PDB file of C-alpha atoms in Angstrom:
ATOM      1  CA  MET K   1     156.641 194.989 136.228  1.00  0.00           C
ATOM      2  CA  LYS K   2     157.842 195.478 132.684  1.00  0.00           C
ATOM      3  CA  LYS K   3     161.362 195.964 134.045  1.00  0.00           C
ATOM      4  CA  LEU K   4     161.346 193.491 136.955  1.00  0.00           C
ATOM      5  CA  ASP K   5     159.040 190.730 135.652  1.00  0.00           C
ATOM      6  CA  TYR K   6     157.507 189.548 138.952  1.00  0.00           C
ATOM      7  CA  LEU K   7     156.926 191.583 142.105  1.00  0.00           C
ATOM      8  CA  THR K   8     155.494 190.812 145.515  1.00  0.00           C
ATOM      9  CA  ARG K   9     152.939 193.150 147.024  1.00  0.00           C
ATOM     10  CA  SER K  10     155.503 194.431 149.527  1.00  0.00           C
ATOM     11  CA  GLN K  11     158.054 195.065 146.747  1.00  0.00           C
ATOM     12  CA  ILE K  12     155.482 197.103 144.799  1.00  0.00           C
ATOM     13  CA  GLN K  13     154.621 198.925 148.003  1.00  0.00           C
ATOM     14  CA  SER K  14     158.282 199.728 148.657  1.00  0.00           C
ATOM     15  CA  ILE K  15     159.182 200.790 145.094  1.00  0.00           C
ATOM     16  CA  HIS K  16     156.179 203.103 144.762  1.00  0.00           C
ATOM     17  CA  LYS K  17     156.190 204.285 148.386  1.00  0.00           C
ATOM     18  CA  LEU K  18     152.578 203.235 148.914  1.00  0.00           C
ATOM     19  CA  LYS K  19     152.927 203.468 152.714  1.00  0.00           C
ATOM     20  CA  SER K  20     150.292 201.144 154.209  1.00  0.00           C
ATOM     21  CA  ASP K  21     149.398 197.588 153.204  1.00  0.00           C
ATOM     22  CA  ARG K  22     145.814 198.739 152.764  1.00  0.00           C
ATOM     23  CA  ASN K  23     146.830 201.443 150.287  1.00  0.00           C
ATOM     24  CA  ALA K  24     148.962 198.964 148.331  1.00  0.00           C
ATOM     25  CA  GLN K  25     146.039 196.534 148.157  1.00  0.00           C
ATOM     26  CA  ARG K  26     143.753 199.343 146.929  1.00  0.00           C
ATOM     27  CA  VAL K  27     146.177 200.284 144.141  1.00  0.00           C
ATOM     28  CA  LEU K  28     146.637 196.650 143.090  1.00  0.00           C
ATOM     29  CA  LYS K  29     142.860 196.163 143.056  1.00  0.00           C
ATOM     30  CA  GLN K  30     142.595 199.083 140.587  1.00  0.00           C
ATOM     31  CA  MET K  31     145.191 197.397 138.374  1.00  0.00           C
ATOM     32  CA  GLU K  32     143.773 193.862 138.534  1.00  0.00           C
ATOM     33  CA  GLU K  33     142.595 193.804 134.895  1.00  0.00           C
ATOM     34  CA  TYR K  34     146.251 194.156 133.839  1.00  0.00           C
ATOM     35  CA  LEU K  35     147.817 191.675 136.261  1.00  0.00           C
ATOM     36  CA  ASN K  36     148.035 187.997 136.998  1.00  0.00           C
ATOM     37  CA  VAL K  37     148.571 186.959 140.585  1.00  0.00           C
ATOM     38  CA  ILE K  38     150.221 183.932 142.134  1.00  0.00           C
ATOM     39  CA  LYS K  39     149.268 183.149 145.683  1.00  0.00           C
ATOM     40  CA  ALA K  40     152.482 181.940 147.307  1.00  0.00           C
ATOM     41  CA  GLY K  41     152.556 183.205 150.872  1.00  0.00           C
ATOM     42  CA  GLU K  42     152.668 186.822 149.789  1.00  0.00           C
ATOM     43  CA  ASN K  43     150.911 187.541 146.493  1.00  0.00           C
ATOM     44  CA  ILE K  44     153.227 187.798 143.482  1.00  0.00           C
ATOM     45  CA  TYR K  45     152.103 189.909 140.518  1.00  0.00           C
ATOM     46  CA  TYR K  46     153.070 189.965 136.851  1.00  0.00           C
ATOM     47  CA  LEU K  47     151.653 191.484 133.679  1.00  0.00           C
ATOM     48  CA  ASN K  48     148.908 189.664 131.784  1.00  0.00           C
ATOM     49  CA  ALA K  49     148.240 190.194 128.056  1.00  0.00           C
ATOM     50  CA  ALA K  50     146.262 193.417 128.665  1.00  0.00           C
ATOM     51  CA  GLY K  51     149.013 194.743 130.944  1.00  0.00           C
ATOM     52  CA  ARG K  52     151.740 193.932 128.430  1.00  0.00           C
ATOM     53  CA  THR K  53     149.776 195.755 125.713  1.00  0.00           C
ATOM     54  CA  LEU K  54     149.237 198.777 127.977  1.00  0.00           C
ATOM     55  CA  VAL K  55     152.965 199.190 128.728  1.00  0.00           C
ATOM     56  CA  ASN K  56     154.259 197.915 125.371  1.00  0.00           C
ATOM     57  CA  CYS K  57     155.982 194.842 126.784  1.00  0.00           C
ATOM     58  CA  ASP K  58     156.857 191.913 124.513  1.00  0.00           C
ATOM     59  CA  LYS K  59     158.129 189.644 127.280  1.00  0.00           C
ATOM     60  CA  VAL K  60     155.522 187.028 128.250  1.00  0.00           C
ATOM     61  CA  ARG K  61     155.815 185.768 131.815  1.00  0.00           C
ATOM     62  CA  LYS K  62     154.034 182.751 133.226  1.00  0.00           C
ATOM     63  CA  SER K  63     153.687 181.075 136.582  1.00  0.00           C
ATOM     64  CA  THR K  64     156.860 178.962 136.762  1.00  0.00           C
ATOM     65  CA  GLY K  65     159.045 177.403 139.421  1.00  0.00           C
ATOM     66  CA  ASN K  66     161.747 180.008 138.842  1.00  0.00           C
ATOM     67  CA  ILE K  67     159.848 183.021 140.179  1.00  0.00           C
ATOM     68  CA  GLN K  68     161.770 183.075 143.467  1.00  0.00           C
ATOM     69  CA  HIS K  69     164.917 183.938 141.465  1.00  0.00           C
ATOM     70  CA  TYR K  70     163.248 187.137 140.211  1.00  0.00           C
ATOM     71  CA  ILE K  71     161.871 188.022 143.634  1.00  0.00           C
ATOM     72  CA  MET K  72     165.341 187.652 145.182  1.00  0.00           C
ATOM     73  CA  ARG K  73     166.881 189.831 142.459  1.00  0.00           C
ATOM     74  CA  ASN K  74     164.205 192.479 143.076  1.00  0.00           C
ATOM     75  CA  HIS K  75     165.144 192.670 146.765  1.00  0.00           C
ATOM     76  CA  ILE K  76     168.613 193.813 145.694  1.00  0.00           C
ATOM     77  CA  TYR K  77     167.136 196.314 143.203  1.00  0.00           C
ATOM     78  CA  ILE K  78     165.079 197.894 145.994  1.00  0.00           C
ATOM     79  CA  ALA K  79     167.886 197.785 148.579  1.00  0.00           C
ATOM     80  CA  TYR K  80     170.218 199.647 146.216  1.00  0.00           C
ATOM     81  CA  GLY K  81     167.731 202.453 145.573  1.00  0.00           C
ATOM     82  CA  CYS K  82     166.129 201.257 142.293  1.00  0.00           C
ATOM     83  CA  PRO K  83     169.045 202.356 140.058  1.00  0.00           C
ATOM     84  CA  ASP K  84     168.048 203.831 136.670  1.00  0.00           C
ATOM     85  CA  SER K  85     170.938 202.007 135.001  1.00  0.00           C
ATOM     86  CA  TRP K  86     169.705 198.579 136.238  1.00  0.00           C
ATOM     87  CA  ARG K  87     169.681 195.929 133.489  1.00  0.00           C
ATOM     88  CA  ASN K  88     168.601 192.297 133.845  1.00  0.00           C
ATOM     89  CA  GLU K  89     170.313 189.303 132.261  1.00  0.00           C
ATOM     90  CA  MET K  90     173.307 191.149 130.811  1.00  0.00           C
ATOM     91  CA  ARG K  91     175.921 189.314 128.758  1.00  0.00           C
ATOM     92  CA  ILE K  92     179.509 190.279 129.567  1.00  0.00           C
ATOM     93  CA  ARG K  93     182.122 189.174 127.080  1.00  0.00           C
ATOM     94  CA  SER K  94     185.866 189.292 126.673  1.00  0.00           C
ATOM     95  CA  GLU K  95     187.868 188.334 123.609  1.00  0.00           C
ATOM     96  CA  GLY K  96     190.765 185.993 124.210  1.00  0.00           C
ATOM     97  CA  ALA K  97     193.905 185.400 122.168  1.00  0.00           C
ATOM     98  CA  THR K  98     192.050 182.646 120.328  1.00  0.00           C
ATOM     99  CA  LYS K  99     188.370 181.889 119.870  1.00  0.00           C
ATOM    100  CA  LYS K 100     188.496 179.180 122.539  1.00  0.00           C
ATOM    101  CA  ASP K 101     189.926 181.744 125.008  1.00  0.00           C
ATOM    102  CA  ASN K 102     186.816 183.954 124.750  1.00  0.00           C
ATOM    103  CA  VAL K 103     184.953 184.328 128.048  1.00  0.00           C
ATOM    104  CA  THR K 104     181.236 185.060 128.308  1.00  0.00           C
ATOM    105  CA  CYS K 105     179.192 185.376 131.459  1.00  0.00           C
ATOM    106  CA  VAL K 106     175.545 186.368 131.886  1.00  0.00           C
ATOM    107  CA  ALA K 107     174.986 188.464 134.991  1.00  0.00           C
ATOM    108  CA  ASP K 108     171.557 188.185 136.607  1.00  0.00           C
ATOM    109  CA  ALA K 109     171.598 191.995 136.670  1.00  0.00           C
ATOM    110  CA  LEU K 110     174.006 194.883 136.668  1.00  0.00           C
ATOM    111  CA  PHE K 111     173.998 198.590 137.209  1.00  0.00           C
ATOM    112  CA  LYS K 112     176.551 201.362 137.034  1.00  0.00           C
ATOM    113  CA  ARG K 113     177.128 204.249 139.422  1.00  0.00           C
ATOM    114  CA  GLY K 114     179.732 206.675 138.213  1.00  0.00           C
ATOM    115  CA  ASP K 115     182.450 204.567 136.621  1.00  0.00           C
ATOM    116  CA  VAL K 116     181.818 201.481 138.764  1.00  0.00           C
ATOM    117  CA  TYR K 117     179.740 198.500 137.672  1.00  0.00           C
ATOM    118  CA  THR K 118     177.887 196.413 140.239  1.00  0.00           C
ATOM    119  CA  ILE K 119     177.073 192.878 139.171  1.00  0.00           C
ATOM    120  CA  ILE K 120     174.155 191.079 140.799  1.00  0.00           C
ATOM    121  CA  GLU K 121     174.031 187.299 141.117  1.00  0.00           C
ATOM    122  CA  VAL K 122     171.197 185.233 142.573  1.00  0.00           C
ATOM    123  CA  ASP K 123     171.996 181.861 144.140  1.00  0.00           C
ATOM    124  CA  ASN K 124     168.657 180.152 144.594  1.00  0.00           C
ATOM    125  CA  THR K 125     168.825 176.631 143.154  1.00  0.00           C
ATOM    126  CA  GLN K 126     172.193 176.791 141.382  1.00  0.00           C
ATOM    127  CA  THR K 127     174.845 174.230 142.309  1.00  0.00           C
ATOM    128  CA  MET K 128     177.879 175.621 144.108  1.00  0.00           C
ATOM    129  CA  LYS K 129     180.061 174.175 141.324  1.00  0.00           C
ATOM    130  CA  LYS K 130     178.235 176.358 138.768  1.00  0.00           C
ATOM    131  CA  ASN K 131     178.640 179.368 141.067  1.00  0.00           C
ATOM    132  CA  GLN K 132     182.374 178.629 141.318  1.00  0.00           C
ATOM    133  CA  THR K 133     182.669 178.449 137.517  1.00  0.00           C
ATOM    134  CA  LYS K 134     180.859 181.774 137.180  1.00  0.00           C
ATOM    135  CA  ILE K 135     183.089 183.438 139.785  1.00  0.00           C
ATOM    136  CA  GLU K 136     186.189 182.208 137.930  1.00  0.00           C
ATOM    137  CA  LYS K 137     184.810 183.671 134.687  1.00  0.00           C
ATOM    138  CA  TYR K 138     184.316 187.001 136.480  1.00  0.00           C
ATOM    139  CA  ARG K 139     187.949 186.855 137.683  1.00  0.00           C
ATOM    140  CA  THR K 140     189.077 186.376 134.088  1.00  0.00           C
ATOM    141  CA  LEU K 141     186.841 189.193 132.828  1.00  0.00           C
ATOM    142  CA  LYS K 142     188.220 191.490 135.552  1.00  0.00           C
ATOM    143  CA  GLN K 143     191.829 190.583 134.683  1.00  0.00           C
ATOM    144  CA  ARG K 144     191.155 191.329 131.007  1.00  0.00           C
ATOM    145  CA  GLY K 145     189.740 194.762 131.829  1.00  0.00           C
ATOM    146  CA  SER K 146     186.229 193.973 130.602  1.00  0.00           C
ATOM    147  CA  PHE K 147     184.745 196.405 133.134  1.00  0.00           C
ATOM    148  CA  GLY K 148     187.069 199.331 132.438  1.00  0.00           C
ATOM    149  CA  MET K 149     189.798 200.602 134.702  1.00  0.00           C
ATOM    150  CA  ILE K 150     187.811 200.224 137.923  1.00  0.00           C
ATOM    151  CA  ALA K 151     187.077 196.715 139.197  1.00  0.00           C
ATOM    152  CA  PRO K 152     183.376 195.935 139.593  1.00  0.00           C
ATOM    153  CA  ASN K 153     181.487 195.261 142.786  1.00  0.00           C
ATOM    154  CA  PHE K 154     179.715 191.919 143.090  1.00  0.00           C
ATOM    155  CA  ILE K 155     176.507 191.445 145.043  1.00  0.00           C
ATOM    156  CA  TRP K 156     175.207 187.926 145.696  1.00  0.00           C
ATOM    157  CA  ILE K 157     171.921 186.988 147.309  1.00  0.00           C
ATOM    158  CA  THR K 158     171.524 183.413 148.488  1.00  0.00           C
ATOM    159  CA  ILE K 159     169.197 181.273 150.557  1.00  0.00           C
ATOM    160  CA  SER K 160     171.279 180.172 153.563  1.00  0.00           C
ATOM    161  CA  ASP K 161     174.141 181.186 155.827  1.00  0.00           C
ATOM    162  CA  HIS K 162     176.098 178.110 154.727  1.00  0.00           C
ATOM    163  CA  ARG K 163     175.828 179.080 151.046  1.00  0.00           C
ATOM    164  CA  LYS K 164     176.721 182.678 151.985  1.00  0.00           C
ATOM    165  CA  SER K 165     179.960 181.447 153.605  1.00  0.00           C
ATOM    166  CA  GLU K 166     180.813 179.342 150.545  1.00  0.00           C
ATOM    167  CA  LEU K 167     180.233 182.253 148.152  1.00  0.00           C
ATOM    168  CA  GLU K 168     182.366 184.551 150.313  1.00  0.00           C
ATOM    169  CA  ARG K 169     185.164 181.973 150.317  1.00  0.00           C
ATOM    170  CA  LEU K 170     184.984 181.453 146.542  1.00  0.00           C
ATOM    171  CA  SER K 171     184.932 185.223 145.919  1.00  0.00           C
ATOM    172  CA  LYS K 172     188.118 186.049 147.862  1.00  0.00           C
ATOM    173  CA  GLY K 173     189.975 188.821 146.054  1.00  0.00           C
ATOM    174  CA  LEU K 174     186.870 190.207 144.372  1.00  0.00           C
ATOM    175  CA  ASN K 175     184.958 193.142 145.848  1.00  0.00           C
ATOM    176  CA  THR K 176     181.987 191.014 146.915  1.00  0.00           C
ATOM    177  CA  LYS K 177     179.087 191.345 149.344  1.00  0.00           C
ATOM    178  CA  VAL K 178     176.901 188.327 149.971  1.00  0.00           C
ATOM    179  CA  PHE K 179     173.454 188.582 151.510  1.00  0.00           C
ATOM    180  CA  THR K 180     170.913 185.968 152.453  1.00  0.00           C
ATOM    181  CA  LEU K 181     167.272 186.246 151.513  1.00  0.00           C
ATOM    182  CA  LYS K 182     166.325 186.850 155.133  1.00  0.00           C
ATOM    183  CA  ASP K 183     168.350 190.107 155.027  1.00  0.00           C
ATOM    184  CA  PHE K 184     165.761 191.500 152.599  1.00  0.00           C
ATOM    185  CA  ARG K 185     162.423 190.421 154.047  1.00  0.00           C
ATOM    186  CA  ILE K 186     160.251 193.497 153.650  1.00  0.00           C
ATOM    187  CA  GLY K 187     156.816 192.300 154.620  1.00  0.00           C
ATOM    188  CA  GLY K 188     154.713 189.299 153.749  1.00  0.00           C
TER     189      GLY K 188
END
């Protein structure tokens, strides 16, 4: 939870290979003094003050309306094998000819396998116009060689088939896979 912020019971179960729902519930019960829980369909867990102290975590999380963003991002983390190089909220920057030509983009997450970066983007409540702007920034960063010699992969997770189609259209020419949230339902 220090790394992923918020996790559903089924995500915890999957990451730690806890097999049955009953076993996962037993483990979470043993950890309850270190966790806060949000009841939202499937229980969502995050570290409380005691839990943050135990694992030396400075990041305070609260029950907010943005939790679904984290849960969606975690589905990708699990689906791609929980990469060790996974980093959340990473700033990618490229210097331009002038200061106003500088390009900065914050990826929801990224990881690297071999020499290839994979950039994760979550489309939950973002406007499609903002997604388009972000994709154009990624095109510029790619053209400027900000990722090295090998072009990055882009993974998007979104909430509907319509939004998936739009993201695929906007991402033409980039090595992009777009999934919907329903592709990653793992319980609950």
